[in-house]
Amino acid sequence: MGLYLGLDCSTQSLTGIVIEIDGDTRRVVFNRSLNYDRDLPEYNTIGGVLRGDVDGEVYAPPAMWADALDRMLAELAQSADLDLDNLRAISGAAQQHGSVYLNQRAPAVLTSLDATARLAPQLATIFSRPRSPVWLDASTGRQCREIEAALGGADRVATLTGSPACERFTGPQIRRFAIEQPDAYADTARVHLISSYLASLLAGRDAPIDPGDGSGMNLMDLRGQQWSQQALDATAPDLAARLPPITPSSQIVGTLARYWQKRYALPAAAIVPWTGDNPSSLIGTGIIHGRVAAVSLGTSDTVFALTTTPAASSSHVFRSPTGDFMNLVCFRNGSLAREWVRAEYGLDWNAVAALLESEPGNDGWLMLPWLEVESTPRIAHPGLRRFGFGRDDAARNIRGLIEGQMMAIANHASAVSGTIDRVIATGGAAVNRAILQVMANVFGVDVYRLDVENSAALGAALRAYHADRLADGEPISWTSVVSGFTDPQPGHRVSPNPKHVAMYEDLRRDYAILETIHRDRKPIC
Ligand code: XUL
């Protein structure tokens, strides 16, 4: 019998899931979340982030994620019903693109942590940049253009690294830091992704970056799965020496550090490289075959699918933990926009659901739901665009925003997968059946919700299991890895209503026309 821990450090919370695998018995035995705003109020975040003085700057304190990790392992250690001696491996996922900057003191601090004291205060001296830019940051437009110019244009950057230069991606973020704060950059010995930073804290030493999260940096050669010297040169001086190596995502990188073993009486479990939340969700939704797309309704909404060859049409191509590729489109206006419209009209989620169900199609009225700067399509000048109704009409605003989001996702999904036979819905909003009904009607296919809501954390636990089997000389197929955890359950199926599918086909065309007219050509992505 083995226990496997998967963690997900997302924008707003840290989730931990433990799975137990004992022969054919497979079950989730621990599932907890800590919300940064609520459970770690001393960091003063709103929605897990802080806003900077410069337009578009969004960041988080890296010590907060360390603190959350410490508290999560404390909760795990206190779960009386788990025999943690059986904990064999740990992996994780983190919001993509965010970066953590460490100085040369970090390695010594990580190897000499005092197990009787909290983790975060002990890390106080290791950051060369106390603010970690996160994926919501949109302050690096200038650096994107400079990188594209140095590498021969946006298409060339996309072919090389999987994406055009994007404001939230790590390379442009590093460039801005190196140019605007050269002394702090000179003091930086290591630039980690949030994923590799947290893996380093668990292993007590510098952990590598996996190719899945490495693809979100504009720095990795997508095909070779190694740093591209050309991209590094176009980004910042002496960057190669500051980046951790890239290793396959199933290669064990160490064991749980003594700090954690002593502090929480945990065994020397294997540490498996962490990856990005989207590549991890690919495993946690069981998307290991084509023709199935996943839609993740989280702080960001994403739609993604597995592919053996990268699609030129997709805005992003990442490496997948299976060794293949994944096409992905990301929408910045996800749950924060949904939450905003709900609160703006003073409703609870049941009332929102009732409004969605009462008049599918919003009587033909549409909204472009760009509450904030949007990445798909590129919208630098945010603001809701309402067509045919005003601000005061709660029902039309609610339906306009949520139906608009679903139509945008469905329209752009053609870039990630040619034919879609089925959609797997994940993320916090996937528990709302009325939203999934809109999704099914808009896509015109069955939508399934999985038993485990946090597919990124589940994917991390499953990746830990996969790597553990491999290390034991018992390679196991991905189909066997996910079996029993991600099988679509008939009871969780939401089927489209044919009458509404036809209506949404027309509305989707209208929506696409409006999007083209109103889209902003300023190249942020
Ligand atoms: C993907 C993206 C977001 C983050 C946060 O490119 O920026 O989905 O991973 O979830």
XYZ file of C-alpha atoms and ligand atoms in Angstrom:
535
model
C 0.000 0.000 0.000
C 1.313 3.449 -0.836
C 0.239 7.015 -0.105
C 1.080 9.826 -2.549
C 0.793 13.524 -1.774
C -0.045 16.067 -4.488
C -0.026 19.797 -3.762
C -1.382 22.655 -5.831
C -0.157 26.178 -5.116
C -2.731 28.094 -7.129
C -3.383 31.827 -7.335
C -5.709 31.945 -4.337
C -5.037 28.802 -2.324
C -2.839 25.809 -1.548
C -4.522 22.407 -1.835
C -3.137 19.080 -0.660
C -4.542 15.735 -1.806
C -3.328 12.312 -0.659
C -4.251 9.252 -2.683
C -4.024 5.707 -1.436
C -3.196 2.962 -3.896
C -3.472 -0.606 -2.686
C -3.878 -3.121 -5.493
C -7.129 -2.184 -7.197
C -8.233 0.021 -4.326
C -7.696 3.638 -5.221
C -9.095 6.458 -3.195
C -8.548 10.004 -2.029
C -7.832 9.924 1.719
C -6.932 13.576 2.396
C -8.157 16.715 0.649
C -7.601 20.141 2.244
C -7.236 23.706 1.030
C -5.802 26.813 2.636
C -6.984 30.123 1.256
C -4.289 32.817 1.388
C -6.644 35.759 2.009
C -8.593 33.952 4.728
C -6.024 31.658 6.359
C -2.869 33.773 6.015
C -4.299 37.291 6.460
C -0.943 38.683 7.623
C 0.177 38.804 3.964
C -2.707 41.181 3.088
C -3.418 39.610 -0.287
C -6.642 40.104 -2.208
C -7.418 37.068 -4.321
C -3.963 35.740 -3.361
C -2.087 38.663 -4.937
C -0.965 42.242 -4.386
C -0.988 45.066 -6.943
C 2.121 47.193 -7.538
C 2.438 50.921 -8.221
C 3.314 50.382 -11.859
C 0.393 49.752 -14.206
C -0.227 46.034 -14.647
C 2.115 44.918 -11.860
C 0.744 41.932 -9.898
C 2.826 39.948 -7.421
C 2.796 37.817 -4.285
C 5.239 37.411 -1.392
C 7.157 34.130 -1.899
C 7.314 33.652 1.891
C 3.508 33.284 1.887
C 3.659 30.139 -0.249
C 6.340 28.694 2.080
C 4.136 29.480 5.066
C 1.158 27.805 3.408
C 3.261 24.711 2.670
C 4.343 24.545 6.313
C 0.735 24.775 7.505
C -0.467 22.202 4.997
C 2.099 19.639 6.135
C 1.129 20.379 9.740
C -2.503 19.594 8.872
C -1.427 16.435 7.085
C 0.633 15.304 10.076
C -2.376 15.868 12.340
C -4.698 13.617 10.311
C -5.065 10.795 12.746
C -6.580 8.412 10.203
C -3.526 8.340 7.911
C -0.573 6.017 8.378
C 1.990 8.437 6.995
C 4.807 5.888 7.238
C 3.373 4.726 3.911
C 3.894 8.120 2.268
C 6.108 7.142 -0.664
C 6.313 10.207 -2.906
C 5.303 13.865 -3.111
C 4.852 16.116 -6.108
C 3.099 19.361 -6.806
C 1.760 21.925 -9.222
C 1.842 25.694 -9.094
C 0.286 28.593 -10.953
C 2.409 28.898 -14.083
C 4.895 31.613 -15.093
C 5.421 33.180 -11.611
C 9.055 33.429 -10.527
C 11.029 33.433 -7.279
C 14.457 35.099 -6.978
C 16.994 33.670 -4.509
C 20.390 34.979 -3.482
C 23.519 32.947 -2.790
C 22.589 32.398 0.860
C 19.634 30.177 -0.109
C 21.406 26.779 -0.413
C 23.006 27.043 3.055
C 19.740 28.206 4.645
C 17.796 25.328 3.049
C 20.183 22.700 4.383
C 20.274 24.032 7.948
C 16.620 24.728 8.761
C 15.617 24.449 12.418
C 12.830 21.850 12.637
C 11.453 23.379 15.838
C 10.685 26.711 14.165
C 8.319 27.903 11.451
C 9.676 27.821 7.909
C 8.801 31.272 6.547
C 10.748 33.422 9.069
C 13.831 31.271 8.463
C 13.725 32.192 4.770
C 13.705 35.950 5.398
C 17.265 36.499 4.109
C 17.218 34.329 0.970
C 15.152 36.447 -1.427
C 16.916 38.857 -3.765
C 13.479 40.054 -4.857
C 10.807 40.080 -2.140
C 8.011 40.377 -4.711
C 7.352 37.396 -6.979
C 5.630 38.441 -10.191
C 2.699 36.115 -10.941
C 0.781 35.193 -14.091
C -1.677 38.090 -13.644
C 1.165 40.578 -14.142
C 0.827 42.525 -17.388
C 3.674 45.009 -16.948
C 6.226 43.664 -19.420
C 4.839 44.614 -22.846
C 7.993 46.494 -23.716
C 10.251 43.572 -22.774
C 8.128 41.217 -24.894
C 8.635 43.393 -27.962
C 12.385 43.583 -27.275
C 12.699 39.807 -26.943
C 10.690 39.258 -30.127
C 12.835 41.769 -31.997
C 16.039 40.070 -30.813
C 14.772 36.610 -31.804
C 13.333 37.549 -35.210
C 9.634 38.133 -34.480
C 6.691 36.703 -32.556
C 6.277 33.667 -34.831
C 9.900 32.734 -34.429
C 9.624 32.961 -30.613
C 6.474 30.807 -30.761
C 8.139 28.164 -32.929
C 11.178 28.043 -30.658
C 9.561 28.238 -27.202
C 5.911 27.246 -27.794
C 4.417 30.732 -27.331
C 4.977 34.266 -28.593
C 6.583 36.529 -25.992
C 3.845 37.009 -23.378
C 3.705 39.579 -20.626
C 3.032 37.022 -17.892
C 5.734 34.601 -19.047
C 8.901 34.322 -16.973
C 11.480 35.459 -19.554
C 9.961 38.939 -20.064
C 9.513 39.201 -16.271
C 13.191 38.403 -15.708
C 14.208 40.904 -18.390
C 12.275 43.728 -16.765
C 13.823 42.916 -13.375
C 17.373 42.719 -14.804
C 16.988 46.080 -16.569
C 15.125 48.011 -13.877
C 16.830 46.560 -10.785
C 20.337 45.618 -11.973
C 21.804 45.444 -8.454
C 19.127 43.063 -7.229
C 19.539 40.995 -10.413
C 23.298 40.843 -9.785
C 22.487 39.594 -6.276
C 20.282 36.821 -7.722
C 21.941 33.416 -7.792
C 18.857 31.418 -8.783
C 15.595 32.215 -10.594
C 13.019 29.562 -9.815
C 9.488 29.038 -10.998
C 6.997 28.828 -8.140
C 6.863 25.089 -8.830
C 10.612 24.492 -8.570
C 10.904 26.847 -5.577
C 8.382 24.799 -3.588
C 9.992 21.524 -4.672
C 13.317 22.977 -3.438
C 11.777 23.756 -0.050
C 10.543 20.171 0.255
C 13.822 18.613 -0.895
C 15.967 21.046 1.119
C 18.048 21.727 -1.943
C 17.840 23.270 -5.359
C 15.217 21.406 -7.445
C 15.062 21.389 -11.249
C 12.332 22.748 -13.501
C 10.217 20.247 -15.426
C 9.602 20.681 -19.171
C 5.856 21.304 -18.654
C 6.359 24.422 -16.541
C 9.573 25.287 -18.401
C 7.430 25.763 -21.526
C 5.749 28.758 -19.882
C 8.883 30.875 -19.753
C 9.748 31.863 -23.365
C 13.177 30.429 -22.519
C 13.005 26.691 -23.259
C 13.518 25.039 -26.617
C 10.139 23.308 -26.828
C 11.397 20.387 -28.878
C 14.801 19.884 -27.249
C 13.390 20.445 -23.720
C 16.506 22.378 -22.690
C 17.225 26.079 -22.251
C 17.577 27.851 -25.578
C 20.806 29.865 -25.433
C 19.377 32.237 -28.058
C 16.313 32.917 -25.916
C 18.440 33.363 -22.784
C 20.710 35.828 -24.603
C 17.679 37.812 -25.772
C 16.374 38.011 -22.202
C 19.022 38.895 -19.600
C 22.790 38.695 -19.030
C 24.294 35.515 -17.548
C 20.894 33.903 -17.280
C 22.058 30.303 -17.878
C 23.973 30.312 -14.588
C 20.894 31.554 -12.731
C 18.417 28.926 -13.963
C 18.036 25.441 -12.510
C 18.472 22.526 -14.910
C 15.467 21.077 -16.747
C 14.816 17.397 -15.988
C 12.096 14.965 -17.076
C 9.053 15.390 -14.882
C 9.113 11.774 -13.688
C 12.716 11.762 -12.496
C 12.915 11.744 -8.693
C 14.963 14.723 -7.516
C 15.575 13.945 -3.857
C 13.921 12.956 -0.625
C 11.866 14.963 1.823
C 14.325 17.175 3.747
C 15.184 16.452 7.384
C 13.368 19.647 8.384
C 10.002 18.135 7.390
C 10.845 14.642 8.598
C 11.687 15.887 12.072
C 9.062 18.635 12.298
C 6.123 16.485 11.275
C 7.397 12.907 11.800
C 7.183 12.190 8.087
C 9.178 9.506 6.239
C 11.933 10.149 3.673
C 9.404 10.262 0.819
C 10.664 10.787 -2.738
C 10.339 14.302 -4.146
C 9.127 14.307 -7.737
C 9.567 17.542 -9.780
C 6.654 19.912 -9.538
C 5.034 21.207 -12.710
C 2.594 23.941 -13.756
C -1.063 23.738 -12.764
C -2.206 23.231 -16.347
C 0.165 20.340 -17.238
C -0.714 18.787 -13.889
C -4.442 19.160 -14.581
C -3.950 17.321 -17.848
C -3.118 14.224 -15.777
C -5.678 15.004 -13.062
C -8.468 15.178 -15.650
C -7.252 12.018 -17.374
C -6.746 13.820 -20.697
C -4.200 11.323 -21.954
C -5.884 10.754 -25.329
C -6.936 13.073 -28.156
C -10.454 14.370 -28.984
C -11.129 15.200 -25.329
C -10.598 18.742 -24.112
C -10.436 19.959 -20.546
C -11.896 23.281 -19.498
C -10.549 24.550 -16.204
C -12.715 27.204 -14.542
C -10.383 28.730 -11.990
C -8.875 32.153 -11.346
C -7.892 31.826 -14.988
C -10.081 29.832 -17.352
C -8.109 27.543 -19.625
C -8.967 25.053 -22.333
C -6.397 22.448 -23.244
C -5.886 19.135 -24.983
C -3.129 16.607 -25.467
C -1.422 16.407 -28.829
C 1.498 14.500 -30.293
C 2.421 17.417 -32.557
C 2.286 21.064 -31.491
C -0.500 23.053 -33.185
C 0.488 26.314 -34.840
C -3.066 27.574 -34.183
C -2.803 27.262 -30.394
C -1.695 30.355 -28.517
C 0.462 28.214 -26.221
C 2.091 24.833 -26.616
C 3.538 23.269 -23.474
C 5.226 19.925 -22.931
C 2.909 17.518 -21.160
C 3.940 15.217 -18.290
C 3.271 12.283 -20.639
C 6.190 13.411 -22.834
C 3.806 14.687 -25.547
C 2.612 18.255 -26.044
C -0.445 20.102 -24.834
C -2.165 22.951 -26.658
C -3.620 25.565 -24.352
C -5.576 28.789 -24.535
C -5.802 30.935 -21.391
C -8.471 33.499 -20.453
C -7.502 35.970 -17.781
C -11.098 36.873 -16.899
C -12.140 33.673 -15.129
C -13.527 33.277 -11.628
C -12.710 36.828 -10.521
C -15.048 38.169 -13.200
C -17.750 35.601 -12.317
C -17.382 36.456 -8.638
C -17.521 40.173 -9.422
C -20.791 39.977 -11.369
C -22.389 37.787 -8.679
C -21.428 40.244 -5.926
C -22.242 43.339 -8.011
C -25.892 42.258 -8.212
C -26.005 40.984 -4.613
C -26.833 37.371 -5.529
C -25.723 33.991 -4.215
C -24.641 31.181 -6.524
C -28.053 29.487 -6.383
C -29.667 32.670 -7.646
C -27.043 32.917 -10.406
C -27.816 29.317 -11.402
C -31.547 30.060 -11.500
C -30.964 33.036 -13.814
C -28.776 30.968 -16.157
C -31.448 28.267 -16.336
C -34.395 30.633 -16.771
C -33.460 32.028 -20.171
C -30.614 30.260 -22.016
C -29.254 32.536 -24.733
C -30.076 35.778 -22.876
C -32.753 36.546 -25.470
C -29.950 37.092 -27.987
C -28.142 39.783 -25.996
C -24.378 39.461 -25.705
C -21.560 40.726 -23.526
C -17.799 40.730 -24.126
C -16.704 39.844 -20.562
C -13.414 41.733 -20.325
C -13.606 43.065 -16.787
C -9.789 43.093 -16.630
C -7.052 43.104 -19.247
C -7.645 39.943 -21.308
C -5.147 37.573 -22.897
C -7.531 35.790 -25.306
C -8.123 37.795 -27.375
C -5.562 40.473 -26.621
C -7.371 43.265 -24.813
C -5.249 45.977 -23.234
C -8.157 48.306 -22.473
C -10.503 46.411 -20.180
C -14.187 47.050 -19.566
C -17.379 45.051 -20.063
C -18.898 45.584 -23.498
C -22.707 45.147 -23.286
C -24.859 44.819 -26.399
C -28.579 45.506 -26.102
C -28.862 45.978 -22.330
C -27.616 48.312 -19.631
C -25.788 48.096 -16.345
C -28.953 47.817 -14.243
C -30.348 44.601 -15.666
C -28.978 41.984 -13.245
C -30.266 38.948 -15.146
C -28.858 40.051 -18.498
C -25.517 41.003 -16.977
C -25.146 37.661 -15.194
C -26.100 35.651 -18.267
C -24.182 37.936 -20.585
C -20.963 37.499 -18.649
C -21.102 33.748 -18.047
C -22.501 32.843 -21.474
C -19.951 35.193 -23.041
C -17.125 33.410 -21.213
C -18.382 29.985 -22.331
C -18.776 31.123 -25.946
C -15.260 32.563 -25.942
C -13.866 29.297 -24.559
C -15.767 27.185 -27.099
C -14.807 29.409 -30.045
C -11.118 29.396 -29.120
C -11.124 25.674 -28.283
C -10.857 24.878 -31.999
C -7.253 26.103 -31.722
C -6.346 23.383 -29.216
C -8.166 20.393 -30.656
C -9.702 19.795 -34.088
C -12.658 17.644 -33.056
C -13.902 17.567 -29.496
C -16.146 14.633 -28.571
C -16.273 15.337 -24.865
C -15.276 18.048 -22.406
C -13.958 17.449 -18.897
C -14.732 20.408 -16.654
C -12.549 21.124 -13.650
C -11.734 23.996 -11.280
C -13.864 25.624 -8.583
C -16.751 26.724 -10.822
C -17.163 23.219 -12.251
C -19.262 22.317 -9.211
C -21.957 24.673 -10.526
C -24.200 22.486 -12.674
C -25.946 25.449 -14.299
C -22.600 26.759 -15.597
C -21.773 23.279 -16.938
C -25.179 23.189 -18.668
C -24.325 26.431 -20.448
C -20.953 24.898 -21.363
C -22.587 21.716 -22.738
C -25.113 23.726 -24.772
C -22.432 26.043 -26.123
C -19.977 23.261 -27.022
C -22.749 20.912 -28.203
C -21.113 17.886 -26.504
C -21.336 16.084 -23.169
C -19.508 17.789 -20.314
C -18.258 15.709 -17.381
C -17.294 16.872 -13.958
C -14.866 14.686 -12.028
C -15.165 13.507 -8.432
C -12.080 15.455 -7.419
C -12.523 19.153 -8.024
C -8.831 20.130 -7.872
C -7.379 18.298 -10.862
C -3.988 20.012 -10.515
C -3.437 18.582 -7.011
C -4.824 15.192 -8.045
C -2.559 15.240 -11.122
C 0.417 15.924 -8.850
C -0.421 12.949 -6.620
C -0.831 10.745 -9.714
C 2.501 11.985 -11.098
C 4.139 11.122 -7.768
C 2.725 7.592 -8.083
C 3.902 7.285 -11.695
C 7.457 8.382 -10.833
C 7.562 6.065 -7.820
C 6.621 3.051 -9.953
C 9.217 4.009 -12.548
C 11.910 4.365 -9.877
C 10.998 0.901 -8.590
C 11.640 -0.520 -12.063
C 7.916 -1.092 -12.678
C 7.012 1.353 -15.460
C 3.261 1.841 -15.624
C 1.099 3.244 -18.435
C -0.634 6.589 -17.959
C -3.957 4.817 -18.515
C -3.273 2.656 -15.462
C -2.009 5.637 -13.469
C -5.225 7.655 -13.830
C -7.618 4.706 -13.732
C -10.057 4.801 -10.825
C -9.513 8.522 -10.256
C -10.472 10.283 -13.471
C -13.020 7.930 -15.077
C -16.031 10.004 -16.167
C -19.051 9.047 -14.042
C -22.445 8.933 -15.800
C -23.956 10.725 -12.790
C -21.637 13.653 -13.411
C -22.513 14.026 -17.078
C -24.253 17.140 -18.328
C -25.674 16.627 -21.813
C -26.453 19.419 -24.250
C -30.045 20.355 -24.993
C -30.323 20.102 -28.831
C -32.734 23.049 -28.998
C -30.239 25.297 -27.278
C -27.213 23.954 -29.160
C -28.613 25.287 -32.442
C -29.312 28.674 -30.871
C -25.809 28.938 -29.412
C -24.280 28.041 -32.787
C -25.759 31.292 -34.119
C -24.851 33.248 -30.994
C -21.273 31.950 -31.121
C -20.945 33.352 -34.646
C -22.265 36.734 -33.497
C -19.963 36.641 -30.482
C -16.939 35.927 -32.703
C -17.819 38.881 -34.955
C -18.163 41.225 -31.967
C -14.884 39.961 -30.561
C -13.111 40.665 -33.841
C -14.536 44.159 -34.047
C -13.729 45.056 -30.454
C -10.474 43.233 -29.973
C -7.464 45.293 -29.269
C -4.580 44.816 -31.617
C -2.016 45.942 -29.121
C 0.099 42.816 -28.775
C -0.203 41.620 -25.209
C -1.014 37.962 -24.769
C -1.667 29.697 -18.172
C -1.869 30.705 -17.102
C -2.749 30.384 -15.938
C -1.913 30.100 -14.699
C -2.721 30.204 -13.423
O -0.844 30.140 -19.180
O -1.307 31.764 -17.117
O -3.610 29.338 -16.216
O -1.275 28.877 -14.806
O -3.565 29.203 -13.225
